[in-house]
Coordinates of C-alpha atoms and ligand atoms in Angstrom, one line a residue:
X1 CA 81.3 54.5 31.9
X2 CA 79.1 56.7 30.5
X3 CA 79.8 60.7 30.5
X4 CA 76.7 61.8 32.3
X5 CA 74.7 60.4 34.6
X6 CA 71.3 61.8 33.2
X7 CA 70.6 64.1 29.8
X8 CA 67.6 66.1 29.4
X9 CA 67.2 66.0 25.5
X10 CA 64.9 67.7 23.2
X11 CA 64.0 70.4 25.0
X12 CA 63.8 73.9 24.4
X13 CA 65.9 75.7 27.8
X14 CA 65.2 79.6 29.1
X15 CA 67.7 81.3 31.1
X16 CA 67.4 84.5 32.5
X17 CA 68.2 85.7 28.7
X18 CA 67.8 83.3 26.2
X19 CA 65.5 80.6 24.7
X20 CA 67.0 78.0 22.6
X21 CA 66.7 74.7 21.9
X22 CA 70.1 72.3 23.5
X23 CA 70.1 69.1 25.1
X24 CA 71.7 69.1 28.8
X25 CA 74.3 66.8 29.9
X26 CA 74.0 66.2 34.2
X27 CA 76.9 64.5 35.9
X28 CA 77.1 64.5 39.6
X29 CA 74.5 66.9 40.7
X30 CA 76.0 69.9 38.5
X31 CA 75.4 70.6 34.9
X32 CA 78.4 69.7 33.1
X33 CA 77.0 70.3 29.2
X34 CA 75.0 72.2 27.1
X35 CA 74.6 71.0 23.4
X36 CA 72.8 71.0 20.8
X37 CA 72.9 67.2 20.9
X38 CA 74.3 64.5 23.5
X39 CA 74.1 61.3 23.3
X40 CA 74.1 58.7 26.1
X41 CA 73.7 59.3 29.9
X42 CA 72.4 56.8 32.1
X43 CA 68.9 57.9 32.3
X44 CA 67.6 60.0 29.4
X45 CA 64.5 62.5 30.1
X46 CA 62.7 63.3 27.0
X47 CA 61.9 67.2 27.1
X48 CA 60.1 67.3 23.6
X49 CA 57.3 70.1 23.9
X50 CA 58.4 71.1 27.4
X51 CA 60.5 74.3 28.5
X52 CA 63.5 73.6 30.3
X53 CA 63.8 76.1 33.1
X54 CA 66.3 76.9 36.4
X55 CA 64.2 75.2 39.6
X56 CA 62.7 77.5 41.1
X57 CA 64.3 79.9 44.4
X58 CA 61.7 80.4 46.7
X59 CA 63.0 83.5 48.6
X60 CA 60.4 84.4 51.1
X61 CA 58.2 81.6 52.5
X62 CA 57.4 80.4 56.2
X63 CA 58.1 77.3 57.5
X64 CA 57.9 75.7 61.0
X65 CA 58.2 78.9 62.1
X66 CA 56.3 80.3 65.1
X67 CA 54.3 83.9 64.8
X68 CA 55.4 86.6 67.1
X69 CA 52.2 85.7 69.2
X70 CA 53.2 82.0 68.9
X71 CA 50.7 80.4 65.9
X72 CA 53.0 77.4 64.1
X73 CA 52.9 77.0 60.7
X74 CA 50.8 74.5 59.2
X75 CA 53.7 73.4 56.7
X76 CA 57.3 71.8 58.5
X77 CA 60.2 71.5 56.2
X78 CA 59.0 68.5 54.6
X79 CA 55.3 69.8 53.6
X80 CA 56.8 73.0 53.0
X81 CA 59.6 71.6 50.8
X82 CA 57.1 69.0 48.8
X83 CA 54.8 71.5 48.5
X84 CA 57.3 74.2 47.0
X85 CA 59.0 71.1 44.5
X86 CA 55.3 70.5 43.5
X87 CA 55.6 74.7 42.5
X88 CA 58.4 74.1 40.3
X89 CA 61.2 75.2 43.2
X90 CA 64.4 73.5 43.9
X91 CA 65.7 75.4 46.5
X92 CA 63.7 77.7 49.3
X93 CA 64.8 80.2 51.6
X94 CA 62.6 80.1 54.6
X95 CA 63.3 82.6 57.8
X96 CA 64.7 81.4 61.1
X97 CA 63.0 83.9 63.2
X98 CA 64.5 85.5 66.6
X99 CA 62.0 86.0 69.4
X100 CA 62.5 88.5 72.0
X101 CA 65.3 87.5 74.5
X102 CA 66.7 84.7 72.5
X103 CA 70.0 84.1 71.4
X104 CA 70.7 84.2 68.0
X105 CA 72.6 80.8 68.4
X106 CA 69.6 79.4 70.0
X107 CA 67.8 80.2 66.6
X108 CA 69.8 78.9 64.4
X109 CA 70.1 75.6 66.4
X110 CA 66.2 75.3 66.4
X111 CA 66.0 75.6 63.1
X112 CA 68.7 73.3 61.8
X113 CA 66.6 70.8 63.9
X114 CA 63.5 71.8 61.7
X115 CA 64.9 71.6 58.3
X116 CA 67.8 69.4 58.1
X117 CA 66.3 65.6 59.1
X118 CA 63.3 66.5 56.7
X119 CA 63.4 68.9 53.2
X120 CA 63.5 67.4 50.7
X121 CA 64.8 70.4 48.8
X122 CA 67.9 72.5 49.5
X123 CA 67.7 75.6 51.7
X124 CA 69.1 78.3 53.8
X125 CA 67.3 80.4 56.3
X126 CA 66.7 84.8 56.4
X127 CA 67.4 85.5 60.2
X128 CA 64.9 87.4 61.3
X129 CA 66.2 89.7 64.0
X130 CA 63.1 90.9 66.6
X131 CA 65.8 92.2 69.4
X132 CA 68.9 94.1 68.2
X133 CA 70.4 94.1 71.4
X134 CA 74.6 94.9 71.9
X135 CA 75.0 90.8 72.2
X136 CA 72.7 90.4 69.4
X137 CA 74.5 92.5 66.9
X138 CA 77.5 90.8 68.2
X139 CA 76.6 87.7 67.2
X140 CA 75.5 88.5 63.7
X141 CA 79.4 88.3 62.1
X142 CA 79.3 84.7 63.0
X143 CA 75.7 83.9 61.4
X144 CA 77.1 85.6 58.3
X145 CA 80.2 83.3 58.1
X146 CA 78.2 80.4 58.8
X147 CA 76.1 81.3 55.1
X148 CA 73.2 83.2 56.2
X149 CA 74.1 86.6 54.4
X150 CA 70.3 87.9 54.8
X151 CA 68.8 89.4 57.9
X152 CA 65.1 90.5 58.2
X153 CA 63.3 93.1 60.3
X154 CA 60.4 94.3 60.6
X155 CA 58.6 97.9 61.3
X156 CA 55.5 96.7 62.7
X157 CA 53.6 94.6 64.9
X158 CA 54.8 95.8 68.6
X159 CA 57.1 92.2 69.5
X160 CA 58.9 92.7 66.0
X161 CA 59.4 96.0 65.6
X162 CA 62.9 97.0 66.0
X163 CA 62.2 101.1 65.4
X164 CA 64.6 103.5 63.8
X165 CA 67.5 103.3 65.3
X166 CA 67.7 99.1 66.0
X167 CA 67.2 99.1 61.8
X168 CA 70.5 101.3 61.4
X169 CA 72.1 99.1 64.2
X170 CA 71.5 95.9 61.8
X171 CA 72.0 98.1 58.7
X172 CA 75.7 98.6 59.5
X173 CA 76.5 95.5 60.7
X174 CA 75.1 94.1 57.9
X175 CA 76.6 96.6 55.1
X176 CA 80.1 95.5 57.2
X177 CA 79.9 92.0 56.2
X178 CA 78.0 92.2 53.3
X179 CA 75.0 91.0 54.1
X180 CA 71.4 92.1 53.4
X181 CA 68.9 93.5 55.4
X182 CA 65.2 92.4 54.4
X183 CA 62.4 94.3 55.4
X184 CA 58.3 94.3 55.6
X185 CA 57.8 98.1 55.7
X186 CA 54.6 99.1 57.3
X187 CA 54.2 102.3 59.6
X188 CA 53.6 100.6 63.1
X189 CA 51.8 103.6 64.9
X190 CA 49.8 104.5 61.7
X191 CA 48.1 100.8 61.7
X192 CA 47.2 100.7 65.7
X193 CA 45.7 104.5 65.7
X194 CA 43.3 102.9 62.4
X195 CA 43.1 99.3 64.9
X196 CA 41.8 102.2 67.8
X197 CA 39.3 103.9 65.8
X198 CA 37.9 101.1 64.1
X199 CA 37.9 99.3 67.2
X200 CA 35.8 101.9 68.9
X201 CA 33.5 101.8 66.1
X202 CA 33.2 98.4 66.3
X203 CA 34.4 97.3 63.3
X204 CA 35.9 94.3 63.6
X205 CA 35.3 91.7 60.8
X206 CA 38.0 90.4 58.9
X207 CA 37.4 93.3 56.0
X208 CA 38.6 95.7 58.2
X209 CA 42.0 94.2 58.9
X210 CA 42.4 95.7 54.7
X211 CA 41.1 98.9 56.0
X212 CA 43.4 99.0 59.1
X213 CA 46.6 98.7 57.4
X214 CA 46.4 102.0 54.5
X215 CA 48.6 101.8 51.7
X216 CA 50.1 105.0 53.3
X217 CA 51.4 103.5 56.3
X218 CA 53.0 100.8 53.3
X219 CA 54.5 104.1 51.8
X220 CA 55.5 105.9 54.4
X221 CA 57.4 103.0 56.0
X222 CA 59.2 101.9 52.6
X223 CA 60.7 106.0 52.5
X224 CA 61.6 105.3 56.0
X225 CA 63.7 102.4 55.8
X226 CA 65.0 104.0 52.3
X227 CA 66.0 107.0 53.7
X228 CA 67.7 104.6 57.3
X229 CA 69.6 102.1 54.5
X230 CA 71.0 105.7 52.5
X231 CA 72.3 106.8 55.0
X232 CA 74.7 104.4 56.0
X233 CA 74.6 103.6 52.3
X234 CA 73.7 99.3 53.2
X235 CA 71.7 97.3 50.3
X236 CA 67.8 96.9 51.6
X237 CA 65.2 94.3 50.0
X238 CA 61.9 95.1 50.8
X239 CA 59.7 92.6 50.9
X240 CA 56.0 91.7 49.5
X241 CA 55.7 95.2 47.8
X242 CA 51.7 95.5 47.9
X243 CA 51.0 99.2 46.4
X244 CA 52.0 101.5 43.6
X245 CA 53.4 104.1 45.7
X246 CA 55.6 101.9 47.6
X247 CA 56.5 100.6 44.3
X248 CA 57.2 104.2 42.7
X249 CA 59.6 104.6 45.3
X250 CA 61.8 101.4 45.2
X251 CA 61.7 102.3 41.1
X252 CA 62.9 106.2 41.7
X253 CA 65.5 105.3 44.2
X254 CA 66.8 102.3 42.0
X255 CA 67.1 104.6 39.8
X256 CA 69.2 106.9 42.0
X257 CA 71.7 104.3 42.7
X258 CA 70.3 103.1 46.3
X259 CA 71.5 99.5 46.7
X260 CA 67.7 98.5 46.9
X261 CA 65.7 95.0 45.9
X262 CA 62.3 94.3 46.4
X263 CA 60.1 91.8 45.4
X264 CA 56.3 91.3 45.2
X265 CA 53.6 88.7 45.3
X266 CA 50.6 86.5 43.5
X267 CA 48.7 87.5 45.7
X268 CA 48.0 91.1 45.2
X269 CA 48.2 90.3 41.6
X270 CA 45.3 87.6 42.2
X271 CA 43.2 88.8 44.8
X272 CA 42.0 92.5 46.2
X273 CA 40.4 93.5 49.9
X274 CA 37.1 92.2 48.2
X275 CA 38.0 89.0 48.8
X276 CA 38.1 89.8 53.0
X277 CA 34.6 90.4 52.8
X278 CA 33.8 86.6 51.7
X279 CA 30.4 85.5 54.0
X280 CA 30.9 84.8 57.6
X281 CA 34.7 84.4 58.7
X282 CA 35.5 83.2 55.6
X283 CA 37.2 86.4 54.6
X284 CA 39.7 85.1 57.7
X285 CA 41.4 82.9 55.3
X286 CA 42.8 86.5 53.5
X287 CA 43.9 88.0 56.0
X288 CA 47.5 89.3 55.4
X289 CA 50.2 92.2 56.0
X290 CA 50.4 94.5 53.6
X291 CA 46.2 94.0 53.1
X292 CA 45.0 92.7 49.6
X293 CA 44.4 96.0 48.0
X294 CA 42.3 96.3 44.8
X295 CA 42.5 96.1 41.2
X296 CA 43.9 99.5 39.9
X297 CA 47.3 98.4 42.2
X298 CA 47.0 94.9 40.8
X299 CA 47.6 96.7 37.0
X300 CA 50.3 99.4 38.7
X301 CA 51.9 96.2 40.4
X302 CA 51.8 94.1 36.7
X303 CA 53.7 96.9 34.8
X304 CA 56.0 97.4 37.8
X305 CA 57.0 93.5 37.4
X306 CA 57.2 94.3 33.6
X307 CA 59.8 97.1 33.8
X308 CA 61.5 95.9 36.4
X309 CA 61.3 96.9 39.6
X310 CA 60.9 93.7 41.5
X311 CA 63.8 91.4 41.2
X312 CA 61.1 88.6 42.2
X313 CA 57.7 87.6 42.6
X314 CA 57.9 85.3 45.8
X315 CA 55.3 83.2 47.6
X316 CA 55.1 84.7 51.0
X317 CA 53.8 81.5 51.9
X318 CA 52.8 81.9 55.6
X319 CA 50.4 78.9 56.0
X320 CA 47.9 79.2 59.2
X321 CA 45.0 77.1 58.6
X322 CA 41.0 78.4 58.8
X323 CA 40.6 76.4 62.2
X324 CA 42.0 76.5 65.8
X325 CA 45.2 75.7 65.5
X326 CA 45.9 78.6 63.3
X327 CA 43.9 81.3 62.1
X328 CA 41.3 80.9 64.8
X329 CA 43.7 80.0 67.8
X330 CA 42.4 82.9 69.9
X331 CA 38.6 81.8 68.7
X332 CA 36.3 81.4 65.9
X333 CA 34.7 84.9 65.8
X334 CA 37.5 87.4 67.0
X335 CA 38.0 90.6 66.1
X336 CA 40.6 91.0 62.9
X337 CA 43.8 91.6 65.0
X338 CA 43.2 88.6 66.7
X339 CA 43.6 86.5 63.9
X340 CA 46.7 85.6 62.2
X341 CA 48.2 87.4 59.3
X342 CA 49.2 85.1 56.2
X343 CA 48.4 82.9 53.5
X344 CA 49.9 80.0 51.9
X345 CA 51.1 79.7 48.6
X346 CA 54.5 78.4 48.2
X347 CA 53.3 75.8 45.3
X348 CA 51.1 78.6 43.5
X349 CA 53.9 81.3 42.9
X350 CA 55.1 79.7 39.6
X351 CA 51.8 78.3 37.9
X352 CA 50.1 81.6 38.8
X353 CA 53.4 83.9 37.4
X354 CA 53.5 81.7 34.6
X355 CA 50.1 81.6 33.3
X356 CA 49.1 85.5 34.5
X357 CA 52.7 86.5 33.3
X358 CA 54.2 84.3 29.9
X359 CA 50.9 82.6 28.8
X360 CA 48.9 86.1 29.0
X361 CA 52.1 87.7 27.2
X362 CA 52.8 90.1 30.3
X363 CA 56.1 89.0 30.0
X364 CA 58.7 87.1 28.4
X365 CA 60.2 83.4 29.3
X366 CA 63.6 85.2 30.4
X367 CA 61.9 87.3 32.9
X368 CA 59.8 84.1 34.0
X369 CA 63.5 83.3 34.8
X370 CA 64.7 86.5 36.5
X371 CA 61.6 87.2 38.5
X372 CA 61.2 83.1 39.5
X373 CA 65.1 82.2 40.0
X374 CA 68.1 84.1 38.5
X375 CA 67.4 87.2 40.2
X376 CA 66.8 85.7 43.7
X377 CA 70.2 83.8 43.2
X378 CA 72.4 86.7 42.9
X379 CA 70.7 88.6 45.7
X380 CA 70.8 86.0 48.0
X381 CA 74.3 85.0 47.0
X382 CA 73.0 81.1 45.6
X383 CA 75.8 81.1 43.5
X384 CA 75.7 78.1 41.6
X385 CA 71.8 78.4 41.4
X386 CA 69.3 80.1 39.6
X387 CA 70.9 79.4 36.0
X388 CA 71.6 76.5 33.2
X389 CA 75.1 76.5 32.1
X390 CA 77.5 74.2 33.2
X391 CA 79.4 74.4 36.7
X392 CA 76.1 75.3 38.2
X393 CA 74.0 72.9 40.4
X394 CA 71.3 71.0 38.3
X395 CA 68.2 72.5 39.8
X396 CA 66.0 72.4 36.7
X397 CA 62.3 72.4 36.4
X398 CA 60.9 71.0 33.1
X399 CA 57.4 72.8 32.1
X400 CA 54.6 71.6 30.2
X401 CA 53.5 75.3 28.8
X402 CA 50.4 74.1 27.1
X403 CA 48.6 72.3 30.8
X404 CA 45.6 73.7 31.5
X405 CA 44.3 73.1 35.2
X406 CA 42.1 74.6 37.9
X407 CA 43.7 75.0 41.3
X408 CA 42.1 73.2 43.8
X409 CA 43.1 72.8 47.6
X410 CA 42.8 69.5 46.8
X411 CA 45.5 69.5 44.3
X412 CA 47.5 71.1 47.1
X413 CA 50.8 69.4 48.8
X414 CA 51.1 71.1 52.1
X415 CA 49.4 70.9 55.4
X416 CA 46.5 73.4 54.8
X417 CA 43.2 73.3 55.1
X418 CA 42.6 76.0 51.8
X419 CA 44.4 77.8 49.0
X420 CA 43.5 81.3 48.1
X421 CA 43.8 80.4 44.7
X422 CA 41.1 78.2 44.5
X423 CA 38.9 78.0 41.3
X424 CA 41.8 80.0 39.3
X425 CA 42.9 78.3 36.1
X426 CA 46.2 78.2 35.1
X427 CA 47.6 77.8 32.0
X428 CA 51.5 76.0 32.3
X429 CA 52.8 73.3 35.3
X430 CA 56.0 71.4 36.1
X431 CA 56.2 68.1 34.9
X432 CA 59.5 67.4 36.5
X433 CA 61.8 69.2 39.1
X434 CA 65.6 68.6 40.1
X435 CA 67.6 69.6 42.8
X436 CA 71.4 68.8 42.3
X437 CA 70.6 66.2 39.3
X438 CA 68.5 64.4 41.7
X439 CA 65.0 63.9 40.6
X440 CA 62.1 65.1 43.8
X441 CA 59.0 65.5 41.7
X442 CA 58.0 63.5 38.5
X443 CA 54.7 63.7 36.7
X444 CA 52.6 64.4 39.7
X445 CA 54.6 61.9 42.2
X446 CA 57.1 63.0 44.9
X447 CA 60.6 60.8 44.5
X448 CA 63.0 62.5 47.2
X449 CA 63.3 61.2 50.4
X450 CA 62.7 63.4 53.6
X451 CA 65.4 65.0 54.7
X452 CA 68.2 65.2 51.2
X453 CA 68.1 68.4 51.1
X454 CA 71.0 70.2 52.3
X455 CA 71.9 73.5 53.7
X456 CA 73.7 76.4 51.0
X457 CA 76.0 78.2 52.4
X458 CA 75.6 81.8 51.1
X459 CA 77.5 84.5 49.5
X460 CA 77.4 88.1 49.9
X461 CA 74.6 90.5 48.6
X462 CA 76.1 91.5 44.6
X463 CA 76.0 94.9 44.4
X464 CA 78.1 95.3 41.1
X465 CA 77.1 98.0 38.9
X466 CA 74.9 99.8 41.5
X467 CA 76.3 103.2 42.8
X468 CA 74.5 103.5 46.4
X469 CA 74.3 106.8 48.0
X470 CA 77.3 108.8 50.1
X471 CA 75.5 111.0 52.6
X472 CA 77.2 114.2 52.9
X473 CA 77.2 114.0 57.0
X474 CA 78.9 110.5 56.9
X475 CA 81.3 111.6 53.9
X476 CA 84.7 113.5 56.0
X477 CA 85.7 114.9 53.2
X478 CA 82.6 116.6 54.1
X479 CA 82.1 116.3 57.7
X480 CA 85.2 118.1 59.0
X481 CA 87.1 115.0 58.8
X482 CA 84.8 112.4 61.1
X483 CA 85.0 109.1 60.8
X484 CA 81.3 107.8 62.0
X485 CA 80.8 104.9 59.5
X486 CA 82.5 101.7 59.9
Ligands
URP501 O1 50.8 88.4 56.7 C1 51.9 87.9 56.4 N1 52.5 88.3 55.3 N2 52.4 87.1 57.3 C2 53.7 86.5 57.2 C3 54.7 87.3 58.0 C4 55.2 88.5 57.2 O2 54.9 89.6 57.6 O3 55.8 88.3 56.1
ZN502 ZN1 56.3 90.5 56.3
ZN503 ZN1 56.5 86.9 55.1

């Protein structure tokens, strides 16, 4: 019997801190050696010229999930999931997403019918809560032992957002159990008074959704939910980051010891509010929350990513198509708000990171690493994911660095209609992904079968090494003795 079951030889591997050459023994869906040479395996995979990389974690991406004014997703968990392998992902994180008056149990169920008979990759769900209510929050312990250690909320849009005091509600339930709360940060009141005046000026076309939804309402709303996660001293992750003041302010609170994460996207690296005002409704096919913004944020955004203050760059894949049964459900020519906020991009992420990012010398091959995988494994709690050294799953994603293609819908794996990224070249592709030593995309083909994907099981948020924030009111040594936290 031979030791290993496959061996990637000849490659040279990154991990979230080094580059060196080694050849990588796989036995039973975990990585079992690293080397510098090992012989045998029952299938050998030549890695000559390629980097040998951790699989991809896609940590924020939509999937057969239902807006809260009811549009489906173009992508299911099979599209989604080939179309993320095709990306250079092994693993994906979609959110299971609570509607008003449901239970969380009903959720849950609903989605484990959507993912498990058909991904192809593994995955675990962000609950997205909508309606804190007493029997909500009551469930949430449960959802947490079941694996699901991340719960999202939102401050906007009027059937999501949960206000002040329902984000404090989740916050210390979920600092109680470890979990964390996710958030898209946006001032809710700020973005209808702009949707009222512009409205009444009759400015409707898709370039004004950009206009509608100021970076200050983006800033504002990240302080907010800041200042609500301090104070009960719970670890926050904001999500798709889209200016440099909201930015400045996850970096200066990072740096006073807040347990706080955040991530941002391709797409307002790639693309700016010009792009809303493509002919006709074309500009439609942009719309998304935060708004594009514009190319002095895109460089802000870039050194940001260099220095550190995202832990990720993720897709925020939200895939409506440019017809009816997506972005034009409520009609072809509708006024902005009508139209539904999102854009896909779950197989872009990667390509686009690495060739704006390594090729362009923005950063280094252990970032790629940390900003594509490592990082989103230990704030997710993926624990044996996001690395290459042995024990860990074999999610591994072998790059040809030196590929040179234009993206193209047509190029595309999922259910849509468009990419934003079309016409951009990129420079560096996967030639081969693994999940769990199993091989799902190979030189341009798909070889998983629907549905082998299975559901991980998640840890706790790791918040070693970061301080947080004791507020004096909540401290009794300080507060004449009260005990008000949990
Ligand atoms: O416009 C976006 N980003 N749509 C997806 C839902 C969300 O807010 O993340
Ligand atoms: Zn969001
Ligand atoms: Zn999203």
């Amino acid at each position: 019997m031979t030791a290993y079951d496959t061996v990637i030889h000849g490659g040279r591997v990154v991990t979230a801190s080094e580059v060196f050459f080694a050849d990588i023994g796989i036995r039973d869906g975990r990585i079992a050696a690293l080397a510098e040479t090992i012989e045998g395996g029952e299938r050998r995979i030549d890695a000559t010229g390629r980097l040998v990389m951790p699989g991809g974690i896609e940590g924020h991406c939509h999937i057969a999930q239902e807006s809260s004014s009811g549009v489906m997703t173009a992508d299911d968990y099979y599209s989604g999931s080939v179309s993320a392998a095709f990306g250079g992902n092994s693993s994906f994180i979609p959110f299971a997403a609570q509607h008003r008056g449901q239970s969380i149990a009903e959720v849950i169920s609903t989605y484990d019918g959507r993912a498990a008979p058909h991904s192809v990759l593994d995955y675990s769900y962000h609950l997205i809560i909508s309606d804190p209510t007493a029997a909500v929050l009551a469930e949430l312990p449960g959802v947490f032992a079941r694996g699901i250690t991340s719960f999202k909320v939102f401050m906007t849009y009027d059937l999501m957002n949960i206000g002040d005091g329902g984000m404090l509600d989740i916050l210390t339930v979920a600092k109680a159990h470890g979990a964390l709360t996710m958030v898209h940060a946006e001032n809710n009141d700020m973005v209808k008074w702009m949707n009222r005046r512009l409205a009444a000026a009759g400015l409707t076309a898709p370039k004004y959704h950009a206009i509608s939804r100021p970076e200050l309402a983006e800033e504002e709303a990240i302080n907010r939910a800041v200042s609500l996660a301090k104070l009960v001293d719970a670890a926050l992750f904001i999500v798709h980051v889209s200016t440099a003041g909201g930015a400045e302010i996850v970096r200066r609170e990072k740096l006073a010891g807040a347990k706080l994460f955040a991530e941002t996207c391709p797409q307002y690296l790639a693309l700016t509010r010009a792009d809303l005002d493509r002919p006709g409704m074309d500009g439609a096919k942009y719309i998304c929350s935060p708004p594009l913004r514009d190319t002095k944020t895109q460089d802000a955004l870039w050194r940001h990513i260099q220095t550190g203050t995202f832990e990720s760059v993720s897709s925020d894949h939200a895939p409506y198509r440019a017809d009816a049964s997506g972005k034009f459900l409520n009609g072809s020519e509708v006024p902005y708000p009508k139209i539904a906020n999102g854009m896909p991009g779950i197989a872009m992420r990667l390509p686009y990171l690495f060739s704006e990012g390594v090729v362009k010398g923005r950063i280094t091959l252990p970032q790629f690493v940390q900003l594509s995988s490592a990082n989103a494994a230990r704030t997710f709690g993926l624990d044996k994911k996001g690395a290459i050294a042995p024990g860990y799953d074999a999610d591994i994603a072998i790059w040809n660095p030196a590929e040179t293609r234009i993206a193209t819908q047509a190029a595309q794996h999922d259910n849509m209609d468009y990419t934003p990224f079309e016409g951009i070249e990129i420079t560096g592709w996967p030639d081969l992904v693994m999940n769990r030593g199993t091989i799902v995309v190979e030189k341009g083909e798909l070889k998983a079968e629907r549905g082998r994907g299975r559901f991980v099981a998640r840890k706790p948020v790791d918040l070693t090494g970061i301080p947080g924030h004791r507020a004096g009111e909540l401290d009794p040594a300080r507060n004449f003795g009260a005990e008000i936290a949990p």
